[in-house]
Coordinates of C-alpha atoms and ligand atoms in Angstrom, one line a residue:
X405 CA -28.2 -159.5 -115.0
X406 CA -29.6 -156.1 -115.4
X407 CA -32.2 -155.8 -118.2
X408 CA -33.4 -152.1 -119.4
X409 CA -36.6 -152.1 -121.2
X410 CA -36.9 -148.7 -123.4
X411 CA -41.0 -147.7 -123.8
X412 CA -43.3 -148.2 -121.8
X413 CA -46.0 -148.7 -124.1
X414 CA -48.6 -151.1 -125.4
X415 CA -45.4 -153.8 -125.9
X416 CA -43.2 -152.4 -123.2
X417 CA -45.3 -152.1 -120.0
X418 CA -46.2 -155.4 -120.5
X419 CA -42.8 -156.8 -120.9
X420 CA -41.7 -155.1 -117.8
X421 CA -44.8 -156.2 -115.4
X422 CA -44.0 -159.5 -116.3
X423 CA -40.3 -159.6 -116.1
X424 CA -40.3 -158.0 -113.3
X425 CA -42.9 -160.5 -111.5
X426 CA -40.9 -163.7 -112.4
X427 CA -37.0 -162.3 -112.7
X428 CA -36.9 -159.3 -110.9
X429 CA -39.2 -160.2 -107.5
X430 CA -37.1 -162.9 -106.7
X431 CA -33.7 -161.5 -106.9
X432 CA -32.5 -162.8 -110.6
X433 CA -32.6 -159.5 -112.4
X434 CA -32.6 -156.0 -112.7
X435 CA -35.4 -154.7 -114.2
X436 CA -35.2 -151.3 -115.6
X437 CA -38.1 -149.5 -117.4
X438 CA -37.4 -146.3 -119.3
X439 CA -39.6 -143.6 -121.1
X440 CA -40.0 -140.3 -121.8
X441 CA -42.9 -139.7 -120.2
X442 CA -44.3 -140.8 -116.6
X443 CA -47.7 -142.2 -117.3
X444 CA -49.2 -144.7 -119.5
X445 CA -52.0 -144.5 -121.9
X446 CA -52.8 -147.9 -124.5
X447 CA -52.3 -145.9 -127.4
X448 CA -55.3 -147.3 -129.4
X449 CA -57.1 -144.8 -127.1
X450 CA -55.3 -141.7 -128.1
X451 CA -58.7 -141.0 -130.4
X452 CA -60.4 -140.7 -127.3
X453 CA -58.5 -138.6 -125.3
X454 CA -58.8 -136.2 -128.3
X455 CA -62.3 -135.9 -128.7
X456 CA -62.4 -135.8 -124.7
X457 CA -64.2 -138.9 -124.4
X458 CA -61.3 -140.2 -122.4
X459 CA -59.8 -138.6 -119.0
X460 CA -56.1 -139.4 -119.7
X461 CA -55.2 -137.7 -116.2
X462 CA -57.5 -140.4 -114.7
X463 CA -57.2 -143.4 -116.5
X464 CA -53.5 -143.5 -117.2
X465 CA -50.9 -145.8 -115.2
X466 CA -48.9 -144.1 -113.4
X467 CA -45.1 -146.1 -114.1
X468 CA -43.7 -145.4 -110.9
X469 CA -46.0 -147.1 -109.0
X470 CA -46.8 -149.7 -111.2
X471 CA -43.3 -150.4 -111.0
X472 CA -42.7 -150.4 -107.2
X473 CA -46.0 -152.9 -107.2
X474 CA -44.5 -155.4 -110.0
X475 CA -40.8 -155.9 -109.0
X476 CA -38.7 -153.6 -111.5
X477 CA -37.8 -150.0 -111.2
X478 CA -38.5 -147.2 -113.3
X479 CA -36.6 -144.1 -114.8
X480 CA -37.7 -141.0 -116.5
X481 CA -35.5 -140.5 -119.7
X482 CA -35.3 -139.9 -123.8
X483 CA -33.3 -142.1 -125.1
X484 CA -31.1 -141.0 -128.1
X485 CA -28.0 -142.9 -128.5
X486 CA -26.3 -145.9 -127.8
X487 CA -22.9 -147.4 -127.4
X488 CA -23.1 -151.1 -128.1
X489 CA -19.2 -151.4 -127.3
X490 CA -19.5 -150.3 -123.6
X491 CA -23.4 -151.3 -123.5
X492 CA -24.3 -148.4 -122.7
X493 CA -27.6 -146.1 -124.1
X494 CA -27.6 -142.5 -124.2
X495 CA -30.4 -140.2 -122.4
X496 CA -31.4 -137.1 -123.6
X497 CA -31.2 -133.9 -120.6
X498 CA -34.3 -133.8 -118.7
X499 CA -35.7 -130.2 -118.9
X500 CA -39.1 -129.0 -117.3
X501 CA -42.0 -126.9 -119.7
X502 CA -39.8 -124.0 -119.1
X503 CA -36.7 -125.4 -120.9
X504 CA -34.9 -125.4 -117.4
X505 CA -32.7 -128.4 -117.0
X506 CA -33.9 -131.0 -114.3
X507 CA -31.4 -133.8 -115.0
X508 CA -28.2 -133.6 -117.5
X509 CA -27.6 -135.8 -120.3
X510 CA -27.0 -139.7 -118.8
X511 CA -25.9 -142.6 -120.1
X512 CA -27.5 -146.4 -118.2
X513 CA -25.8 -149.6 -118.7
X514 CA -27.3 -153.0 -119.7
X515 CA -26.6 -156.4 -119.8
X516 CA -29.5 -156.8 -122.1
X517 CA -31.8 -154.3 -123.9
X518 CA -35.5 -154.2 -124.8
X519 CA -36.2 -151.8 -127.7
X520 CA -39.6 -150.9 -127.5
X521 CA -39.9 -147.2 -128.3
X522 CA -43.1 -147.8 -130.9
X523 CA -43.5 -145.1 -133.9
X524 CA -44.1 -141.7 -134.7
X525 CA -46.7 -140.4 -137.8
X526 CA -45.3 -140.3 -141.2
X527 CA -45.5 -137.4 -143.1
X528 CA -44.0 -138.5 -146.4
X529 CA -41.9 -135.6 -146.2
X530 CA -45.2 -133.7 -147.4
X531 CA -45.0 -129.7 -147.5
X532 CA -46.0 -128.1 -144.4
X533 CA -47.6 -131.3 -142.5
X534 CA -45.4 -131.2 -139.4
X535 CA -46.3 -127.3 -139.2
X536 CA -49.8 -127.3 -139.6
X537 CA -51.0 -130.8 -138.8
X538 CA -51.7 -132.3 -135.5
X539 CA -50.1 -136.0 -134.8
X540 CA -51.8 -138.2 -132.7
X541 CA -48.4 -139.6 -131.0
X542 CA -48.6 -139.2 -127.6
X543 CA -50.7 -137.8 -125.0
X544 CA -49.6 -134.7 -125.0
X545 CA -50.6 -134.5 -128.6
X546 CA -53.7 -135.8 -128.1
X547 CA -54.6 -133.6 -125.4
X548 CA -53.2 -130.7 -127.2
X549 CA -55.5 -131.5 -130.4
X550 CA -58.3 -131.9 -127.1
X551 CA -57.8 -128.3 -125.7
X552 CA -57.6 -126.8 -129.3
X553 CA -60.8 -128.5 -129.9
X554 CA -63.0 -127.4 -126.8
X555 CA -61.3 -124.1 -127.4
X556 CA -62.9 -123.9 -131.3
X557 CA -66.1 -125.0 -129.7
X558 CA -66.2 -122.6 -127.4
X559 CA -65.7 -119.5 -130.1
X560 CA -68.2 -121.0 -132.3
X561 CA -70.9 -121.0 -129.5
X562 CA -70.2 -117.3 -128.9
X563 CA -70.4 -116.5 -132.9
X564 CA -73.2 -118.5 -133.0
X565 CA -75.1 -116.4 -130.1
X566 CA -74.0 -113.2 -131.6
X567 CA -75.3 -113.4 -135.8
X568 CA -77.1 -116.3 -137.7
X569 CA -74.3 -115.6 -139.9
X570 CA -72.9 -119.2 -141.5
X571 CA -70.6 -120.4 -138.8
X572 CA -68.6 -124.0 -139.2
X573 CA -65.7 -126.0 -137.6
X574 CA -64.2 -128.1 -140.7
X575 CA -61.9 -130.5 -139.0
X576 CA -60.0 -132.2 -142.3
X577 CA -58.2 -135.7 -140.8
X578 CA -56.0 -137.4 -143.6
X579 CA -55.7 -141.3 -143.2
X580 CA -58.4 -143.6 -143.9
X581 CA -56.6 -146.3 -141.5
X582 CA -58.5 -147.0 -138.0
X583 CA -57.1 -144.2 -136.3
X584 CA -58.6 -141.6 -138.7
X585 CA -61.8 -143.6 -139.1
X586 CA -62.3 -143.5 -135.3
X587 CA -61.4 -140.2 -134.8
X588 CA -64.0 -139.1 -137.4
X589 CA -66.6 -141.0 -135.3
X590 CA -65.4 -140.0 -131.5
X591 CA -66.0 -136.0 -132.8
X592 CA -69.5 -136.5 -133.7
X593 CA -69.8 -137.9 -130.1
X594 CA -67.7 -134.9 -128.9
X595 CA -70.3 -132.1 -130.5
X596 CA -73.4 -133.7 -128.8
X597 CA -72.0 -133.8 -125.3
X598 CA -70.7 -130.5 -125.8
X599 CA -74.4 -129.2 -126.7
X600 CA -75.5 -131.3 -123.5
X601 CA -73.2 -129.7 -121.7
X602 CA -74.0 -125.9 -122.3
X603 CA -72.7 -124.9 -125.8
X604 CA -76.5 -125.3 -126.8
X605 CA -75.9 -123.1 -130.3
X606 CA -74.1 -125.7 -131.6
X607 CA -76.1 -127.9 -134.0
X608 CA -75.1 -131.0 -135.9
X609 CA -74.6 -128.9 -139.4
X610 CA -71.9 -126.6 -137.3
X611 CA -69.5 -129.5 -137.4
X612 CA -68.2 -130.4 -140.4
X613 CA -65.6 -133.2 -140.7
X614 CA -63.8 -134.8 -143.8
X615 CA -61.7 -137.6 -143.9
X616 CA -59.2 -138.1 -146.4
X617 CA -57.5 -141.2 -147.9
X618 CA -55.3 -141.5 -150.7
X619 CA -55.9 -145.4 -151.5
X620 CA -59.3 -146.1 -153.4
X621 CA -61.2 -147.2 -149.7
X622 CA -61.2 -146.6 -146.1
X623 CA -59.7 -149.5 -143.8
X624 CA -57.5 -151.6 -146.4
X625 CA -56.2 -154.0 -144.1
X626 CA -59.8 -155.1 -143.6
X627 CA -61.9 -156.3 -146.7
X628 CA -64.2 -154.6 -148.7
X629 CA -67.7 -155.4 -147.1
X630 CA -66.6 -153.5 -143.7
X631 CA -64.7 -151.1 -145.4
X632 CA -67.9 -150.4 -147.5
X633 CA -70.3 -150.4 -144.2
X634 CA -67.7 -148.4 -142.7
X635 CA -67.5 -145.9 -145.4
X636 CA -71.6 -145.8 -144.9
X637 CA -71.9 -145.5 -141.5
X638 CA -69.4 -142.7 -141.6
X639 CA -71.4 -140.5 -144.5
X640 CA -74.7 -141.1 -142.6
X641 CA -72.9 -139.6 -139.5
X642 CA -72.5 -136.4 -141.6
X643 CA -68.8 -137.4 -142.3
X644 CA -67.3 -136.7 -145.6
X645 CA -65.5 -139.1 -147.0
X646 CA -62.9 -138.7 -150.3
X647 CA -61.0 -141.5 -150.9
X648 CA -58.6 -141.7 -153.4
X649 CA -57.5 -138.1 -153.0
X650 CA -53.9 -137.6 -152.6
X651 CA -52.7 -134.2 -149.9
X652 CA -49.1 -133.0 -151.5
X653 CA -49.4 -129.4 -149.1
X654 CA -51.0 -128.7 -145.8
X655 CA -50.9 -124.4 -145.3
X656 CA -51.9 -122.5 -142.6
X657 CA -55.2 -123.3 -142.6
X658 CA -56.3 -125.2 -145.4
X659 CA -54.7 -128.7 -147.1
X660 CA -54.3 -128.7 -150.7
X661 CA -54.8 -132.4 -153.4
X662 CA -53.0 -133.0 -155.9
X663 CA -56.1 -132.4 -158.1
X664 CA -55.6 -128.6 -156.5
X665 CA -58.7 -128.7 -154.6
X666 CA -58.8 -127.2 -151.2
X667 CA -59.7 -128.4 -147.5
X668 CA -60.2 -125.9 -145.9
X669 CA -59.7 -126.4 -142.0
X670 CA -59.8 -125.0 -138.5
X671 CA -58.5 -128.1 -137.3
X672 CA -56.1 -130.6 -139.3
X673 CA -55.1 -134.5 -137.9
X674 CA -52.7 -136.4 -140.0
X675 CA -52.8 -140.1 -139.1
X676 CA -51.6 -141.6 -143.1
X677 CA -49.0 -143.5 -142.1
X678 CA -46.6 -144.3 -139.3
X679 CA -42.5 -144.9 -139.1
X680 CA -39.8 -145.8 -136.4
X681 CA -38.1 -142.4 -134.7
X682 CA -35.7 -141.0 -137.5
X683 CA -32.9 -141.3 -134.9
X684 CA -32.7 -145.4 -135.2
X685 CA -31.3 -144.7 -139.1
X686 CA -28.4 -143.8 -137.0
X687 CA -28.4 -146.0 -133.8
X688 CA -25.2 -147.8 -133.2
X689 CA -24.8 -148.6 -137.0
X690 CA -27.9 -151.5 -136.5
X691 CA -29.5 -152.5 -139.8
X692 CA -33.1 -150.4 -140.4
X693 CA -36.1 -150.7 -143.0
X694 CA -37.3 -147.8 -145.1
X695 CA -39.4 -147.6 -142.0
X696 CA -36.7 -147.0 -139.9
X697 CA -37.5 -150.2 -138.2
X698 CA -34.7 -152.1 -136.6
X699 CA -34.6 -155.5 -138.8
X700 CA -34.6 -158.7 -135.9
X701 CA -34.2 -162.2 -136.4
X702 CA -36.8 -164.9 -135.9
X703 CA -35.4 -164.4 -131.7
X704 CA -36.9 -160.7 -131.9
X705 CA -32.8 -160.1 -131.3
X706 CA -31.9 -156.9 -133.6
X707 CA -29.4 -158.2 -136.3
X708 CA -25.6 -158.3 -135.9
X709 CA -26.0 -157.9 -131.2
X710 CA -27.5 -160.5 -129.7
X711 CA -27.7 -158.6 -126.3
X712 CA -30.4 -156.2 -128.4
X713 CA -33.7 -157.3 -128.5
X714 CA -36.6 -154.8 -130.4
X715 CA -40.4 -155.4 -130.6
X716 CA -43.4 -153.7 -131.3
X717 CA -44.0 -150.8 -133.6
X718 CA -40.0 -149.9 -133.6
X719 CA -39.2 -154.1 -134.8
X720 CA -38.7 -154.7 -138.6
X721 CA -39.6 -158.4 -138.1
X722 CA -40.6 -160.5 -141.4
X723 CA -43.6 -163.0 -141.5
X724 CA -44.8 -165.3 -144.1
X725 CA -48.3 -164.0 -145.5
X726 CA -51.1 -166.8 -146.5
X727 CA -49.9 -166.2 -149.8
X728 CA -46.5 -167.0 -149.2
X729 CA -45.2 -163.8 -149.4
X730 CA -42.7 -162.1 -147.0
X731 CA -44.2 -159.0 -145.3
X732 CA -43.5 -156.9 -142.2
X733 CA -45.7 -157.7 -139.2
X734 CA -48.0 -155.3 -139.2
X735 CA -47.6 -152.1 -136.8
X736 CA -50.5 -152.8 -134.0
X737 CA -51.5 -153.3 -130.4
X738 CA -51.9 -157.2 -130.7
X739 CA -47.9 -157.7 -132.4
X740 CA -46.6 -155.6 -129.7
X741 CA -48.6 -158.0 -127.3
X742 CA -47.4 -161.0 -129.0
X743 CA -43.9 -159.9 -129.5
X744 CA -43.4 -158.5 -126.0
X745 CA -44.4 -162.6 -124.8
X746 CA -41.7 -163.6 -126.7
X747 CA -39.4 -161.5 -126.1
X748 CA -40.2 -161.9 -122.4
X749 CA -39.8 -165.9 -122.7
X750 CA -36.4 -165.5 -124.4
X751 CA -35.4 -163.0 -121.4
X752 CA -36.2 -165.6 -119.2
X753 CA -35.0 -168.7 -121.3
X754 CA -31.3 -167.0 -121.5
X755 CA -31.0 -167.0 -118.1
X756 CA -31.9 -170.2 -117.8
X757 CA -29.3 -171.1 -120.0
X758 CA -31.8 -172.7 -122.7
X759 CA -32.6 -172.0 -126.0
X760 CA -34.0 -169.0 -127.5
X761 CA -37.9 -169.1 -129.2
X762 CA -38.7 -168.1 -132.7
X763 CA -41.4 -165.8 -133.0
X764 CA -44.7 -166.5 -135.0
X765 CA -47.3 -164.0 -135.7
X766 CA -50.9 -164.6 -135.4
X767 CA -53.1 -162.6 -136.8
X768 CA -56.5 -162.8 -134.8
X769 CA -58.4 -160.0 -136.8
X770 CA -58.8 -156.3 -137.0
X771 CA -61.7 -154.3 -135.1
X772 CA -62.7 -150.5 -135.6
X773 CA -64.9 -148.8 -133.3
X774 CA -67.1 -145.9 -134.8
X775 CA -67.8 -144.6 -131.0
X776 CA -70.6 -145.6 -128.6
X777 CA -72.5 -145.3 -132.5
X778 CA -71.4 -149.0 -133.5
X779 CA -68.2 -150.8 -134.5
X780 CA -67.1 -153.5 -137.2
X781 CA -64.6 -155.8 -137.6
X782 CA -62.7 -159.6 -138.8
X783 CA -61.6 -162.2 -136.3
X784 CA -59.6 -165.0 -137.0
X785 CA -59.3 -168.5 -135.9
X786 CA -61.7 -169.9 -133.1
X787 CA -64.2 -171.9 -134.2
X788 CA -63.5 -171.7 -137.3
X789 CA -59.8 -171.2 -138.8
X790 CA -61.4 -169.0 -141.2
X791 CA -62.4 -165.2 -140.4
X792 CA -65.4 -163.9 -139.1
X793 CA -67.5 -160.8 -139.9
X794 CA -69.1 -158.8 -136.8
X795 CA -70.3 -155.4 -136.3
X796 CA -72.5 -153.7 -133.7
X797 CA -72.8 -155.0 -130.2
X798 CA -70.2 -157.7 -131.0
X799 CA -67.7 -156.3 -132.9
X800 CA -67.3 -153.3 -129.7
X801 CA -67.2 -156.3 -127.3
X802 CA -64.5 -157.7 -128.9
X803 CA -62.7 -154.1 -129.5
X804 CA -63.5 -153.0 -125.8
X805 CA -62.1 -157.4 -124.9
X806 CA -58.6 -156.1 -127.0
X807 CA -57.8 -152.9 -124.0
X808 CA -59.1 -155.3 -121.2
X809 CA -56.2 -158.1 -122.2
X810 CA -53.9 -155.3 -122.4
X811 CA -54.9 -154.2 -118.7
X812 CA -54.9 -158.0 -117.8
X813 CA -51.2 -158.2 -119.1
X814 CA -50.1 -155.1 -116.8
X815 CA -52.6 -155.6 -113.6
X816 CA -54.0 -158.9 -113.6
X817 CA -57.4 -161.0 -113.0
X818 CA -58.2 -158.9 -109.4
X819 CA -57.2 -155.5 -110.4
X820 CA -58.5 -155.7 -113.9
X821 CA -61.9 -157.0 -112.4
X822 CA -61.7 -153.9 -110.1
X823 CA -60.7 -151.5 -113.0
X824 CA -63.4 -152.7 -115.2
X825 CA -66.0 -152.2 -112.1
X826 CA -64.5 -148.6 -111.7
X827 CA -64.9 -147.7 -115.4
X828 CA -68.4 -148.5 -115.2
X829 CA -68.9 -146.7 -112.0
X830 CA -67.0 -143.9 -113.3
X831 CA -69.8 -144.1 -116.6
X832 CA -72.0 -142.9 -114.2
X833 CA -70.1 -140.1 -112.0
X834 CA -67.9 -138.5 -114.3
X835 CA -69.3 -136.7 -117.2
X836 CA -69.1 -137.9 -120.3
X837 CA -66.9 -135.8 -122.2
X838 CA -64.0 -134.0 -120.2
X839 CA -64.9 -130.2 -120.5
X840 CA -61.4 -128.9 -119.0
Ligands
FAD713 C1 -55.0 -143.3 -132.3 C2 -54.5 -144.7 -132.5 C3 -55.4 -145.8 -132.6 C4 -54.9 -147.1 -132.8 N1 -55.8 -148.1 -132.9 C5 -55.3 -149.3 -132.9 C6 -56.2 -150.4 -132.9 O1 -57.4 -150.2 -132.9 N2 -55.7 -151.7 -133.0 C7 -54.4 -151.9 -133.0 O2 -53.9 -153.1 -133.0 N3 -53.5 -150.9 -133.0 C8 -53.9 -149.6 -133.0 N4 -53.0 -148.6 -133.0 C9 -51.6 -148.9 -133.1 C10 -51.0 -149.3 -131.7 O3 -51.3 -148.3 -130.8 C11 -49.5 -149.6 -131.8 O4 -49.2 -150.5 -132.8 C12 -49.0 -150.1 -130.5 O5 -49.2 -149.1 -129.5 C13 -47.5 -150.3 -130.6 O6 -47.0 -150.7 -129.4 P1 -45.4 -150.4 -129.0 O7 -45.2 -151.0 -127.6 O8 -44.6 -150.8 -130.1 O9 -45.3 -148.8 -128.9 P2 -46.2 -147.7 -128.1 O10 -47.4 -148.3 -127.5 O11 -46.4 -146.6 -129.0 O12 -45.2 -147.3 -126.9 C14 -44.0 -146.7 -127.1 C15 -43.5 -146.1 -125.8 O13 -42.2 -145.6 -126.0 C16 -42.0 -144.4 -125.4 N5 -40.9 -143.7 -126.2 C17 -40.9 -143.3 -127.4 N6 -39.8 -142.8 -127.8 C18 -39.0 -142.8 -126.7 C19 -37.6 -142.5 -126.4 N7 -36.8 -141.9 -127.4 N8 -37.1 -142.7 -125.2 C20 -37.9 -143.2 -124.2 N9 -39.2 -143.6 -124.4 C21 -39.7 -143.4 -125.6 C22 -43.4 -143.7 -125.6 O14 -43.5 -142.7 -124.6 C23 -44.3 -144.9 -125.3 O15 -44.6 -145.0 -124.0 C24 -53.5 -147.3 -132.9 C25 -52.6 -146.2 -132.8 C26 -53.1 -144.9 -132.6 C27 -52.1 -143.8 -132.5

């Protein structure tokens, strides 16, 4: 049985370090992991690597390796198409930074695929977003939104030397959801370690970020007392937060309301939103969301193939709220987690010949981190089957807890001990903001 796992990411990797232990190890499967890139980063930290807080070159998984140590192999490869007839997917040509070919286009056969390619920002189709606005998608994003920033930092301590003159970086992030509340935070971080660390002109009134939300309050999938302390603890960071302020054009250098005021911006992030890639509206006529999600049963199986299976970000998979009311699982770290379990348990259960699992979400809270500054949050169940306020050294326990099961999932108890003990060695060696 040959089993090709696309994505390696939050939902992915995991599936793949565990199939590969239990099928793939002992002979009763092929494991195959693809993706596009060749390292791994938990995309929850793609903030971080931004604002330079995070190393990505150091702290990533390298998949190859990984691979080799957990029983499945692993290929480099875009995947674009499939055939479900001949069960066969379709790679994209390789090509190097240069646009020189390095491997043609490929097809790889299955016996059963893993969709797990997660999602890409959403720009509503708004004027002039995906020209002038950074994504926060990848690492390659992320460290290109990094380089930019040290870069901007870097001219403003040289204007700064030369004239008094009134010098700022505006940095305008649209999307009051975690990833644009965090990022917010992680720059205020960035601008003292870069004063530490030689730009000295550089004062806290030189950086001046906004944050912009359409909806009438930061953080709507938590409730209103965090969002509210949220909101706070953002302003008093020197922060300015709009809500209810709707962007219909980003420009060159500037991002426009609909109320016609102006942003203007050296630096613009847009994290409003976030959809399946546009090519599965076309993949293998399989039934899709108006998030371009591919709609799975109960199983995780995609509707109408049963040898399909999709999870994570990329799954259009229906829950029952506490209300009663049918709504998507939500689009985060912790369903990809759950999902890729299940889907892993139905891999293994098929060839076992039993029957397949039905999946159930559980929602076990929601946690934002406002840097090393503080960090809020809601979890469920526990004690209590009710939820559960936290914030400050509690709440970025339980955030910091949420990465550390995702490393248990990929390296286990002895590896993850040993990672954790070379993060905080590495708190003391490495400086704290990556200045390259
Ligand atoms: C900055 C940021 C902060 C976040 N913070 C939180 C948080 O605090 N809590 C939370 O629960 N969630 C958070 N999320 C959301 C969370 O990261 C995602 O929900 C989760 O990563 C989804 O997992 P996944 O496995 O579906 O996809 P991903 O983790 O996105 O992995 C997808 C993988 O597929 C690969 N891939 C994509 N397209 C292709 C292709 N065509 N061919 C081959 N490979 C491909 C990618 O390289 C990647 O490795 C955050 C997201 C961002 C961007």
């Amino acid at each position: 049985m040959k089993i090709v796992i696309v994505g390696g990411g939050a939902g992915g990797l995991e599936l793949a370090t565990s199939l590969g232990r239990k099928l793939g190890r002992k002979g009763k499967a092929d494991v195959l992991l693809l993706d596009r890139g060749h390292t791994h980063i938990w995309k929850p930290l793609l903030h971080e690597v931004a604002s330079g807080s995070l190393d990505a070159e150091a702290d990533a998984v390298g998949y190859r390796a990984h691979a080799h140590q957990n029983g499945f192999t692993f290929k480099v490869g875009s995947l674009c198409g499939v055939d479900r007839e001949r069960k066969v997917i379709k790679l994209a040509a390789l090509t190097d930074v240069d646009g020189e070919e390095i491997l043609p286009p490929r097809e790889e056969s299955y016996d059963y695929l893993v969709l797990a390619i997660g999602s890409v920002s959403n720009d509503f189709g708004i004027e002039g977003v995906s020209d002038h606005c950074i994504f926060l998608d990848s690492i390659g994003q992320a460290k290109t939104f990094q380089r930019r920033l040290l870069n901007r930092f870097i001219r403003l301590n040289r204007d700064l030397d030369k004239s008094d003159a009134d010098n700022t970086m505006h940095v305008v992030i649209v999307g009051g959801g975690a990833t644009g509340v965090e990022l917010s935070a992680e720059l205020f971080k960035a601008r003292q370690w870069f004063a530490t660390y030689g730009l000295k002109h550089v004062r806290p009134e030189h950086l001046q970020v906004s944050l912009i939300e359409a909806g009438p309050r930061l953080l709507p999938a938590l409730n209103e007392r965090i969002s509210g302390a949220v909101h706070t603890e953002l302003e008093n960071l020197g922060v300015s937060v709009n809500v209810s302020t709707m962007v219909v054009r980003a420009e060159k250098d500037a991002l426009v309301t609909k109320d016609g005021e102006r942003f203007q911006a050296d630096l613009m992030v847009w994290a409003a939103g976030v959809k399946a890639p546009d090519f599965l509206k076309d993949f293998g006529g399989l039934e899709v969301n108006r998030a371009n999600q591919l709609l799975v049963e109960p199983t995780l199986q995609v509707k109408g193939d049963s040898s399909i299976f999709a999870l994570g970000d990329c799954a259009g998979c229906v829950m029952k709220g506490d209300d009663g009311e049918e709504r998507w699982v939500p689009p985060r770290a912790q369903s990809a987690h759950q999902m890729a379990s299940l889907v892993g348990k139905n891999i293994r259960n098929i060839a076992a010949n039993k029957p397949l699992n039905e999946f159930e979400y559980s929602d076990y809270g929601s946690l934002v981190s406002l840097s090393d500054f503080t960090a809020f949050g809601r979890l469920m169940g526990g004690i209590s089957t009710g939820s559960l306020n936290v914030e400050g050294r509690i709440a970025r326990f339980a955030y910091v807890s949420l990465y550390r099961m995702h490393q248990l999932a990929i390296h286990g108890w002895l590896r993850t001990l040993l990672v954790t003990l070379s993060d905080r060695i590495n708190r003391y060696i490495r400086p704290k903001l990556k200045l390259h």
